[in-house]
CSV table of C-alpha atoms in Angstrom, one decimal:
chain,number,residue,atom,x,y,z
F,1,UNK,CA,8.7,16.7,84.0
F,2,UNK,CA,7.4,14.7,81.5
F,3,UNK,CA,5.7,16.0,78.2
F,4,UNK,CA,2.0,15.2,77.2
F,5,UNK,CA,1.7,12.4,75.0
F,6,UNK,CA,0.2,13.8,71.6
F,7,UNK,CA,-1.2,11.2,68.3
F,8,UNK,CA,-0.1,12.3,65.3
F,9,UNK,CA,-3.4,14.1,64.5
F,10,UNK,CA,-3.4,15.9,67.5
F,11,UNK,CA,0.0,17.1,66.4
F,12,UNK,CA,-1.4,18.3,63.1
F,13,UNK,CA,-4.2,19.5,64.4
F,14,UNK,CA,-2.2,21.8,66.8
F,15,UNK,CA,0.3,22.8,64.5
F,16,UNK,CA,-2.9,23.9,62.2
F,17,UNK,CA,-4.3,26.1,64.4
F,18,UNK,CA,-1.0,27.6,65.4
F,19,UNK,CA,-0.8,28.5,61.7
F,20,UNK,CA,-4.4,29.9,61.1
F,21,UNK,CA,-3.7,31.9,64.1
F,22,UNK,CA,-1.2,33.6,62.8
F,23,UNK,CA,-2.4,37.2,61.3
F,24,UNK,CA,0.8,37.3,58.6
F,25,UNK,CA,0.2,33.5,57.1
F,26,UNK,CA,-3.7,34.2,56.1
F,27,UNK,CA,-2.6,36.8,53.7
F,28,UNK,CA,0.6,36.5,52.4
F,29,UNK,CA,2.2,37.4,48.6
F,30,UNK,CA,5.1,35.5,48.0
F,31,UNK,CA,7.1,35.6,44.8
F,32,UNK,CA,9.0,32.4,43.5
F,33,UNK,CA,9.5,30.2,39.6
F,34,UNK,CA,6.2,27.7,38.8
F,35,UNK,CA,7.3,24.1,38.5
F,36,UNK,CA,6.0,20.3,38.3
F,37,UNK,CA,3.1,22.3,37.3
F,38,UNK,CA,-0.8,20.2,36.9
F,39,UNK,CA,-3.9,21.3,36.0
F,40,UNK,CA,-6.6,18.6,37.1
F,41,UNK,CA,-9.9,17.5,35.7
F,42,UNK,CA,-11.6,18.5,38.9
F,43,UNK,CA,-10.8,22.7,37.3
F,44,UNK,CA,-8.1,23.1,40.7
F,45,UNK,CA,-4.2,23.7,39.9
F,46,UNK,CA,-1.7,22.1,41.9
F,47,UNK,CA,1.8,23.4,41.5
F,48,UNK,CA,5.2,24.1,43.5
F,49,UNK,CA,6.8,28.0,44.0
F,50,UNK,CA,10.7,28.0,44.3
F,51,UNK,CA,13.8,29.6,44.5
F,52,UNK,CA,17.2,28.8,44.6
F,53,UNK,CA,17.0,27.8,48.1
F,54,UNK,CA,13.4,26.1,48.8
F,55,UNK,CA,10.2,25.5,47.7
F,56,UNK,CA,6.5,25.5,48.8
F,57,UNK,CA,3.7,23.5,47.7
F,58,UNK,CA,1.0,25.6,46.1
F,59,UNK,CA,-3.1,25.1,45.1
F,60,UNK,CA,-5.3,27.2,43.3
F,61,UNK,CA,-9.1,25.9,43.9
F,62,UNK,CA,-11.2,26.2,40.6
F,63,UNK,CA,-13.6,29.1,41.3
F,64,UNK,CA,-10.0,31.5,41.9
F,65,UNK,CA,-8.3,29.8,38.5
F,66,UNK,CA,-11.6,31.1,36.6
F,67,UNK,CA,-10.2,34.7,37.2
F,68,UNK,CA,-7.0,33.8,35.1
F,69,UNK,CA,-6.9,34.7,31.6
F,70,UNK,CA,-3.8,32.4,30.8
F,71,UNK,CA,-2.9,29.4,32.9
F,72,UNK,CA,0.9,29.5,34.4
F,73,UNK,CA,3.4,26.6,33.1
F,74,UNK,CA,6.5,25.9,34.3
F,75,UNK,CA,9.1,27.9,34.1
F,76,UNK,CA,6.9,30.8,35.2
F,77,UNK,CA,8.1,33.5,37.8
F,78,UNK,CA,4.9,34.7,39.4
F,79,UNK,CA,3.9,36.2,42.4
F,80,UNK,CA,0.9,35.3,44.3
F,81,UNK,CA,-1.4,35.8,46.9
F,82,UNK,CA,-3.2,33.8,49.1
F,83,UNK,CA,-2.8,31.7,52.9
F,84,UNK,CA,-0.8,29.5,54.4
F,85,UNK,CA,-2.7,26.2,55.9
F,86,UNK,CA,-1.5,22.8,57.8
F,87,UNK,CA,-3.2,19.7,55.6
F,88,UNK,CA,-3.6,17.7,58.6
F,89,UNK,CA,-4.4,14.7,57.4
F,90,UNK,CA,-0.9,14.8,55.2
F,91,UNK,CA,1.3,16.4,57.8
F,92,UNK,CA,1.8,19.0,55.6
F,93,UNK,CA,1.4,23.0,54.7
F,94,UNK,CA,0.5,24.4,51.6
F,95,UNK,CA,-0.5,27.5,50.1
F,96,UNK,CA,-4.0,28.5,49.1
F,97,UNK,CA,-3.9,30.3,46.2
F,98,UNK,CA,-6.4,33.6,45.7
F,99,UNK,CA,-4.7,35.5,42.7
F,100,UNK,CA,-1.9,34.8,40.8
F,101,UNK,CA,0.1,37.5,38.7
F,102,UNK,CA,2.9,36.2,36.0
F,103,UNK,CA,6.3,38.1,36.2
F,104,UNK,CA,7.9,36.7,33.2
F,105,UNK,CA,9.5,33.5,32.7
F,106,UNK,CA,11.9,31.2,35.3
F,107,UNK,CA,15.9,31.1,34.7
F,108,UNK,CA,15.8,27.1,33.8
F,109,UNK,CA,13.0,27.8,31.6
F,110,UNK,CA,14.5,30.6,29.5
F,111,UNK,CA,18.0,28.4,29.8
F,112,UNK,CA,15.6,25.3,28.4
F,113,UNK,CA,14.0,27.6,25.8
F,114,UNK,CA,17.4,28.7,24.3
F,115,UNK,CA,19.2,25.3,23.9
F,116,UNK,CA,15.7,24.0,22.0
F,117,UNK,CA,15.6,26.8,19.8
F,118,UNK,CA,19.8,26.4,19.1
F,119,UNK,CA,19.8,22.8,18.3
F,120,UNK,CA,16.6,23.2,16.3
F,121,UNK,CA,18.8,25.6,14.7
F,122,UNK,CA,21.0,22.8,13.6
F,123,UNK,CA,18.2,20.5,12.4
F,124,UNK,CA,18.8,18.1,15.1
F,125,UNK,CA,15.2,17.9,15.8
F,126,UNK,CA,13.9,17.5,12.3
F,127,UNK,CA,11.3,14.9,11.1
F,128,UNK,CA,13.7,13.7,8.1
F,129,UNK,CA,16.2,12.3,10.6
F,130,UNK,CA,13.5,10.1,13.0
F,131,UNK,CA,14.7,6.7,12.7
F,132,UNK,CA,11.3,3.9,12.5
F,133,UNK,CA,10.6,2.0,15.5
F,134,UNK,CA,11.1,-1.6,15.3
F,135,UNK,CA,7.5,-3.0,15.2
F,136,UNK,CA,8.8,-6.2,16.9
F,137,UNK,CA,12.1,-5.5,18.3
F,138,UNK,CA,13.7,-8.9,20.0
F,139,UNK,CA,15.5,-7.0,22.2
F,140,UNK,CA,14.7,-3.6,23.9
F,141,UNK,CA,17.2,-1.9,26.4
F,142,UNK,CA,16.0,0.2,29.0
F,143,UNK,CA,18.0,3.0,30.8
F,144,UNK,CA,16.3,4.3,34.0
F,145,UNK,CA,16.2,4.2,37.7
F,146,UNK,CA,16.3,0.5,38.8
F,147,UNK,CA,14.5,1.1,41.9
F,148,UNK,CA,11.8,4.7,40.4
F,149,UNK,CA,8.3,4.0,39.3
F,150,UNK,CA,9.4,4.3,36.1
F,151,UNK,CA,10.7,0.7,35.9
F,152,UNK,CA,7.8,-0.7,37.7
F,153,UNK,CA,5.1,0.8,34.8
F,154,UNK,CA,7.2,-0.2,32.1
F,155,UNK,CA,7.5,-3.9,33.7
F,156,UNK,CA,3.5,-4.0,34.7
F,157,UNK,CA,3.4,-2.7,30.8
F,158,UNK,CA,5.0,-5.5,30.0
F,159,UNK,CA,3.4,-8.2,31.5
F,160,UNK,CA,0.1,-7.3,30.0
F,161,UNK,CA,1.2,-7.0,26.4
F,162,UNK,CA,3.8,-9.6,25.8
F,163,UNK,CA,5.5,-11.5,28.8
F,164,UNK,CA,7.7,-12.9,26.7
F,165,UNK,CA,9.3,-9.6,25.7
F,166,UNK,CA,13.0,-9.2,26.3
F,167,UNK,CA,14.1,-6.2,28.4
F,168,UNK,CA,18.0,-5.3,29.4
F,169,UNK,CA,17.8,-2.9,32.1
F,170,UNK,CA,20.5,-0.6,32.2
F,171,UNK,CA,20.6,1.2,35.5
F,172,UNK,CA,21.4,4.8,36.1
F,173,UNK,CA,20.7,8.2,38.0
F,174,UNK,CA,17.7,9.7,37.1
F,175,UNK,CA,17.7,13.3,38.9
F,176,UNK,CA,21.5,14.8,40.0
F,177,UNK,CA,24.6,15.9,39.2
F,178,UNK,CA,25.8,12.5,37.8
F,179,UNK,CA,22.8,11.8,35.9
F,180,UNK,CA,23.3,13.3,32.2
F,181,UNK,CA,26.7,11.1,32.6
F,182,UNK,CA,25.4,7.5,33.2
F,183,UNK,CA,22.8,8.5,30.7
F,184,UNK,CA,24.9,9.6,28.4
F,185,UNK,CA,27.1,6.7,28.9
F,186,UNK,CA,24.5,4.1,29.1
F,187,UNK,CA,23.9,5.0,25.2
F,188,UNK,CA,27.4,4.7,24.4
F,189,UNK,CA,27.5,1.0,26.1
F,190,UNK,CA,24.0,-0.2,24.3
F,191,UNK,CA,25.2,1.0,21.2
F,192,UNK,CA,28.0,-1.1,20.8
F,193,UNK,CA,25.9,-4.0,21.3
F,194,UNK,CA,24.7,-5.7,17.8
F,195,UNK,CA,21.3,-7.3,19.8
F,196,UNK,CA,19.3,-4.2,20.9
F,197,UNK,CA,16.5,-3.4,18.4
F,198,UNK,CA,15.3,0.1,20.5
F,199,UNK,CA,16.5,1.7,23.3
F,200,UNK,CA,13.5,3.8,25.8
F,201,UNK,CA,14.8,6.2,28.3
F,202,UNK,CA,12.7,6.4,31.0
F,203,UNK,CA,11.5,8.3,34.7
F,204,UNK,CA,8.7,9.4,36.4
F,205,UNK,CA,7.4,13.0,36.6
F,206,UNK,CA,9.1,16.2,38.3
F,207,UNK,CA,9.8,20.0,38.4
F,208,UNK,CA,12.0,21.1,35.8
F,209,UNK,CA,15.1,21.0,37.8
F,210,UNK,CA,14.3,17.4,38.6
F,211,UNK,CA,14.3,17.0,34.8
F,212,UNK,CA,17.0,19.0,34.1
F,213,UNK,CA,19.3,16.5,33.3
F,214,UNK,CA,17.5,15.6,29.9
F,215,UNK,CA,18.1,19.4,28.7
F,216,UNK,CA,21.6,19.3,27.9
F,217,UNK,CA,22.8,19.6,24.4
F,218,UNK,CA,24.7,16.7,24.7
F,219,UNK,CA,22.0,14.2,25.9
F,220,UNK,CA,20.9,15.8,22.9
F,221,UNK,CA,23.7,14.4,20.6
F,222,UNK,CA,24.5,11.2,22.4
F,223,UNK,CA,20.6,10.5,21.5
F,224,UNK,CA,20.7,11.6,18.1
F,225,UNK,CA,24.0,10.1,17.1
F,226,UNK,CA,22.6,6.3,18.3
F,227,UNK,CA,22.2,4.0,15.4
F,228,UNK,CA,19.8,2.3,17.8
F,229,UNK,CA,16.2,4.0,17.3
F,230,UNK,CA,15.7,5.9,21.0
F,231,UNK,CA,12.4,6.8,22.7
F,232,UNK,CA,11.5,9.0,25.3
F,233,UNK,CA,9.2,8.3,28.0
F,234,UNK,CA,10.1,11.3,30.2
F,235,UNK,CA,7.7,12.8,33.0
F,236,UNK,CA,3.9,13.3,32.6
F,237,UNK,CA,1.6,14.5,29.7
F,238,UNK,CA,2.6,18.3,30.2
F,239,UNK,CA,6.6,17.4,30.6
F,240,UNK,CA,8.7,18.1,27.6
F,241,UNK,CA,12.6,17.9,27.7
F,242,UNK,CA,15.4,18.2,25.5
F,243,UNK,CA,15.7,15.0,24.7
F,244,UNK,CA,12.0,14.4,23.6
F,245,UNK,CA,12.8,16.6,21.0
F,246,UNK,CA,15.9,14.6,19.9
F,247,UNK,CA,14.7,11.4,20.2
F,248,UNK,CA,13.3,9.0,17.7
F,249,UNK,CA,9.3,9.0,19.5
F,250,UNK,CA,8.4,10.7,22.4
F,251,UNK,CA,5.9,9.1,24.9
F,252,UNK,CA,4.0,11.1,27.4
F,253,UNK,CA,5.2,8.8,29.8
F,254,UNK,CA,7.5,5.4,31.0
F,255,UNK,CA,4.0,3.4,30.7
F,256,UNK,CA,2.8,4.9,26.9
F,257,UNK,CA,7.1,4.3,26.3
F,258,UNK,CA,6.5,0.6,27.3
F,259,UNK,CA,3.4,0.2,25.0
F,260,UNK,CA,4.4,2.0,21.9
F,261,UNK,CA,7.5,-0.2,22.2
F,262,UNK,CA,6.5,-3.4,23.3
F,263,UNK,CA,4.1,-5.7,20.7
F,264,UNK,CA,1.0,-7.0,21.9
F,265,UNK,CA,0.9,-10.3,21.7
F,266,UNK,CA,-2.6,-10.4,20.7
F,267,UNK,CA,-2.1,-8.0,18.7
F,268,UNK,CA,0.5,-10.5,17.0
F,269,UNK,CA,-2.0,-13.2,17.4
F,270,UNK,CA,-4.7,-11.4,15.5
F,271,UNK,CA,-2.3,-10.8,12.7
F,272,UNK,CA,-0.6,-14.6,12.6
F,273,UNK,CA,-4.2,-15.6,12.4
F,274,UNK,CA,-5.0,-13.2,9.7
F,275,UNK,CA,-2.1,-14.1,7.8
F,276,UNK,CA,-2.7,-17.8,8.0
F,277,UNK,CA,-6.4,-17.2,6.7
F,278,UNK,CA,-5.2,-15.0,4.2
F,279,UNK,CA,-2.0,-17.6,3.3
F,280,UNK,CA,-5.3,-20.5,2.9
F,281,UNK,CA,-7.0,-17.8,1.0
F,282,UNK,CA,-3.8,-17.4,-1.5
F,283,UNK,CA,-3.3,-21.1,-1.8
F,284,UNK,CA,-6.9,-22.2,-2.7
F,285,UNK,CA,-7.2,-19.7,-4.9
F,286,UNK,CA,-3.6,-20.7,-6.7
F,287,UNK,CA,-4.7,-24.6,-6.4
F,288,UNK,CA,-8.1,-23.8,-8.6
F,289,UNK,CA,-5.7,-21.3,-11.0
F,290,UNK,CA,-3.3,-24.2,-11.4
F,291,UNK,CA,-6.2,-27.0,-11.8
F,292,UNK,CA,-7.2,-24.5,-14.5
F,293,UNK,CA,-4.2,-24.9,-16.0
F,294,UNK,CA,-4.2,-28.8,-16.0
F,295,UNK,CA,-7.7,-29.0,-17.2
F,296,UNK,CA,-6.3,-26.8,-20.5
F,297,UNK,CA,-3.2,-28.8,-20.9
F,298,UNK,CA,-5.0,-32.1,-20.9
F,299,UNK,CA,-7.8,-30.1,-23.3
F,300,UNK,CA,-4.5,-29.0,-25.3
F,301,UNK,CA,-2.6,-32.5,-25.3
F,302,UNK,CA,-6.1,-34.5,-26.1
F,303,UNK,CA,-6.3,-31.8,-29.1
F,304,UNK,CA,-3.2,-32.2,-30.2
F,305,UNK,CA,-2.9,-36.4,-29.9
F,306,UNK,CA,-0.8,-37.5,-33.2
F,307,UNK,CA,-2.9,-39.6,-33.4
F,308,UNK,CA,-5.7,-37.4,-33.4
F,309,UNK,CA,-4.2,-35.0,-35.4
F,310,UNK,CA,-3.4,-38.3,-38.0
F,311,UNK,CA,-7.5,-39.3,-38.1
F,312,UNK,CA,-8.4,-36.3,-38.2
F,313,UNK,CA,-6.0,-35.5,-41.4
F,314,UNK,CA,-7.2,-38.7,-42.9
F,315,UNK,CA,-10.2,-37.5,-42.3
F,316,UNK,CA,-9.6,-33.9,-43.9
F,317,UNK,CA,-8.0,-36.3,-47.4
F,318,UNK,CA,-11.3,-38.5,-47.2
F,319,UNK,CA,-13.4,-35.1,-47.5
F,320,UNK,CA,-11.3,-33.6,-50.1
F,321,UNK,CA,-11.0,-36.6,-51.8
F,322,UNK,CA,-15.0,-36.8,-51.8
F,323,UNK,CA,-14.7,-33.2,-52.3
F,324,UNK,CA,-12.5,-33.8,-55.6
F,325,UNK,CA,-14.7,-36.4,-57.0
F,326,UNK,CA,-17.8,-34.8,-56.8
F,327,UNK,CA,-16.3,-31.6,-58.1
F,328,UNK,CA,-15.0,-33.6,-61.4
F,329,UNK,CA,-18.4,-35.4,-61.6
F,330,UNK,CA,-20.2,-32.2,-61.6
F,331,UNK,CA,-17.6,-30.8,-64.2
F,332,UNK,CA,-17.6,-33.6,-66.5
F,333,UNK,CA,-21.6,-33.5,-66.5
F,334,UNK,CA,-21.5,-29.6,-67.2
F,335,UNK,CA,-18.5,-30.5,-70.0
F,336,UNK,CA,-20.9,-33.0,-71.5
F,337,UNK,CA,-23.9,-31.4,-71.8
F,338,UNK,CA,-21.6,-28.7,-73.1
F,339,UNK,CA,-21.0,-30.8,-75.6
F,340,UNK,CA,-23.9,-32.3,-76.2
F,341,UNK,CA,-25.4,-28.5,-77.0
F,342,UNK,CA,-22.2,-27.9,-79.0
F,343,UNK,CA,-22.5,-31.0,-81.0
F,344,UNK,CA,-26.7,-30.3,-81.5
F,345,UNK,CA,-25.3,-26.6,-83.1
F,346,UNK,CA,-22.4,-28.2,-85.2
F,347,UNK,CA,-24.9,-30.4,-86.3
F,348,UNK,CA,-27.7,-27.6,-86.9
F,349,UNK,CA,-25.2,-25.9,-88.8
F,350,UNK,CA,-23.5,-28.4,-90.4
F,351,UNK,CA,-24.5,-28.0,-94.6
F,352,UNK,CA,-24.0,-31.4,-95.4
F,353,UNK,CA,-26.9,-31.8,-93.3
F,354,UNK,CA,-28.9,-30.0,-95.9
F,355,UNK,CA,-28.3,-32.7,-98.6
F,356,UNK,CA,-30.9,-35.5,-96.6
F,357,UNK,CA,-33.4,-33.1,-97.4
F,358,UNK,CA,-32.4,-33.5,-101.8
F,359,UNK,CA,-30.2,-30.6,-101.8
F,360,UNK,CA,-26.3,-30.6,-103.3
F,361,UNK,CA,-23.8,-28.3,-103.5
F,362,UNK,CA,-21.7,-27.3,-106.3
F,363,UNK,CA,-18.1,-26.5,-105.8
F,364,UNK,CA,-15.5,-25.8,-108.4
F,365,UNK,CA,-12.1,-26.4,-108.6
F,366,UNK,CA,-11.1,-24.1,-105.7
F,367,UNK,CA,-13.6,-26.1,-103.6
F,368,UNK,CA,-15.5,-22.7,-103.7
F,369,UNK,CA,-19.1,-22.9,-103.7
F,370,UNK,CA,-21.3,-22.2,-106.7
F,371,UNK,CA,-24.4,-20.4,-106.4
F,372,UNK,CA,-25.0,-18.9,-109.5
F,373,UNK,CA,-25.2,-19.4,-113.5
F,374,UNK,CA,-22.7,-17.4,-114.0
F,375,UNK,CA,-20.5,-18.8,-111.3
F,376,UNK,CA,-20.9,-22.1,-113.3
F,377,UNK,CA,-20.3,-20.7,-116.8
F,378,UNK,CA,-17.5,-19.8,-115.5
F,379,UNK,CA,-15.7,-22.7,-113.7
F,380,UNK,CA,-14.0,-25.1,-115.8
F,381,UNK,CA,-14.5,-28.1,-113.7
F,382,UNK,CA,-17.2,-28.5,-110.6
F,383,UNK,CA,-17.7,-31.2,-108.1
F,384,UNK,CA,-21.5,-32.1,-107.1
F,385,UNK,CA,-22.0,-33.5,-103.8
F,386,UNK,CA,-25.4,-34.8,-102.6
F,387,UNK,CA,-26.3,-36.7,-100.0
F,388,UNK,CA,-24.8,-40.4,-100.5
F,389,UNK,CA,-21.7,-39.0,-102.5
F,390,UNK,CA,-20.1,-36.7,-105.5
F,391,UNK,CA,-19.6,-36.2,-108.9
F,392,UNK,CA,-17.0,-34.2,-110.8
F,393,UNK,CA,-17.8,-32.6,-114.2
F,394,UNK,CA,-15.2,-30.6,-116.9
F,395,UNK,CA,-16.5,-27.9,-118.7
F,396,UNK,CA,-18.1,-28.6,-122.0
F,397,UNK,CA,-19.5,-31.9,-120.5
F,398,UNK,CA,-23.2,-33.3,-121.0
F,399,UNK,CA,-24.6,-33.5,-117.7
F,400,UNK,CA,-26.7,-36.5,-118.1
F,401,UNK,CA,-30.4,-35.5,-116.6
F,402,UNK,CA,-29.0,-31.8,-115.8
F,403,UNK,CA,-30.7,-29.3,-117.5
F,404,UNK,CA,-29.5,-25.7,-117.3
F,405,UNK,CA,-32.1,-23.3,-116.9
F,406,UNK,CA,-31.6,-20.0,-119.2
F,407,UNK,CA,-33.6,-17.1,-119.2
């Protein structure tokens, strides 16, 4: 007997019902660890609840997340309440979420808490020992799933900021048992390369046990001990792992990895041009300095001429000599009339000058001057001077003419 023929939606539709049907599934409470854990902008939470063995996709519509007075992360063992419904146009069942009560944290979490708080123990995630990021790296390695989305961001990435770019793509396991290995091991490899300016590890999002291969301790130290700067672009937004913390820069994801790594050539553009404008700026302004400059050693060499400096020397003897000349013109005139007003007093005081006027003078024989009687009496020789000569008389002598007066 053959079977009905169903479409897929019938299918779905059928397998929906079946489940609504069910009296148990509209009201069930089922108790599992929170992981790959997202709040969206629309207010609803979307989330997965596992255990060791499987997992169930979970949502909690906004108006039911309003009654929670701390959101869950992942990590989280919770129980919850809620129904179980087919999402027919997905093919697939999900829980709807009503209340949500928190029963302490998830194994992997608290396993992932106590390696972050050993190793920052240690220091290996402190500030001090961040290496730079090469601002324009020639070279940039890549270690990540050759086929995840991971690759295809950080390629589209690159397209749009600098085609140009060099990437090495070093392929490896993202999610597995082997995966810390070829990570670990890709490191190793890049680092013994002398071409590689920074080195982004790279996947898409996940639940923590996808991730859990970046939350060793010695991705950790493989990271940490590469002389080649290493960033992280690991997950989404709300995804932090082990080797985030150790690493160099961590991105929020493979994409914000590509573009905090890769240069933009406009960017670089804009700068070459600003740089050439400033490099004109720089050079005008060091052609007018050094035009300056020539200006005042032609000023300086003009001044300084020999043969300037020899006219303008003979020039500086003609002055003095002018100088000199007028300076012993003006002090012969003042010595002359010096004179002039010496020779006018010698003359005024001169006694000889007397004698024009009838006067004489008697001296005797000591050339002294006699200018009394008794004086006379008592020379024994005088000398009378008058105006066109002398006489000289003894004592006892008739002056001839020469009366003496007596009393």
């Amino acid at each position: 007997m053959n079977s009905k023929v169903l479409s897929v939606s019938s299918l779905n539709n059928y397998i929906k019902k079946i489940i609504d049907a069910d009296f148990i599934l509209r009201n069930v409470n089922v108790q599992g660890e929170i992981s790959n854990f997202k709040a969206h902008t629309s207010g609803h939470l979307y989330f997965t609840l596992k255990d060791e063995g499987s997992r169930i996709n979970c949502v909690m519509f906004r108006q039911e997340r309003q009654k929670l007075r701390v959101l869950p992360r992942d990590g989280d063992k919770v129980t919850i309440r809620g129904r179980v419904a087919a999402y027919v146009q997905g093919g697939t069942y999900q829980i709807y979420v009503d209340d949500l009560q928190s029963e302490g944290t998830g194994d992997l979490y608290a396993k992932f808490l106590q390696i972050k708080e050993r190793l920052a123990r240690e220091g290996l995630f402190d500030e001090t020992r961040r290496r730079p990021i090469p601002p324009n790296p020639q070279k940039i390695a890549v270690i990540t799933s050759p086929t995840g989305a991971a690759i295809r961001d950080i390629i589209k990435v690159l397209r749009t900021r600098h085609p140009g770019q060099c990437l090495v793509i070093y392929p490896v396991q993202v999610q597995g048992e082997t995966s810390e290995k070829e990570v670990i091991a890709a490191l190793a490899r890049i680092n013994q390369r002398q071409d590689i300016d920074t080195i982004i590890i790279a996947r898409g999002g996940g639940s923590i046990e996808d991730l859990w291969s970046f939350n060793s301790e010695a991705m950790a130290y493989a990271i940490r001990a590469s002389r080649i700067p290493v960033v992280t672009g690991i997950g989404h937004d709300i995804d932090f792992t082990i080797a985030d913390f150790a690493a160099d820069l961590r991105a929020a994801t493979p994409s914000q990895a590509a573009e905090l790594t890769i240069p933009n050539r406009m960017d670089n553009l804009g700068q070459i041009l600003d740089k050439k404008r400033r490099l004109r700026q720089l050079m005008e302004a060091r052609m007018r300095q050094e035009k300056s400059h020539l200006v005042m050693n032609l000023r300086f060499i003009r001044q300084n001429d020999p043969r300037t400096i020899l006219v303008n020397e003979m020039k500086n003897v003609s002055d003095h000599k002018e100088r000199m000349a007028q300076a012993i013109r003006l002090r012969l005139d003042r010595e002359e009339r010096r004179l002039e007003r010496a020779t006018s007093l010698l003359s005024a005081y001169n006694p000889y000058n007397v004698l024009d006027k009838g006067y004489a003078i008697i001296q005797n024989e000591s050339n002294e001057v006699l200018k009394t009687v008794s004086s006379l009496d008592a020379a024994h020789m005088f000398r009378i001077r008058v105006r066109d000569g002398e006489a000289t008389y003894q004592k006892g002598e008739k002056l001839n003419g020469i009366e003496r007066e007596t009393n």
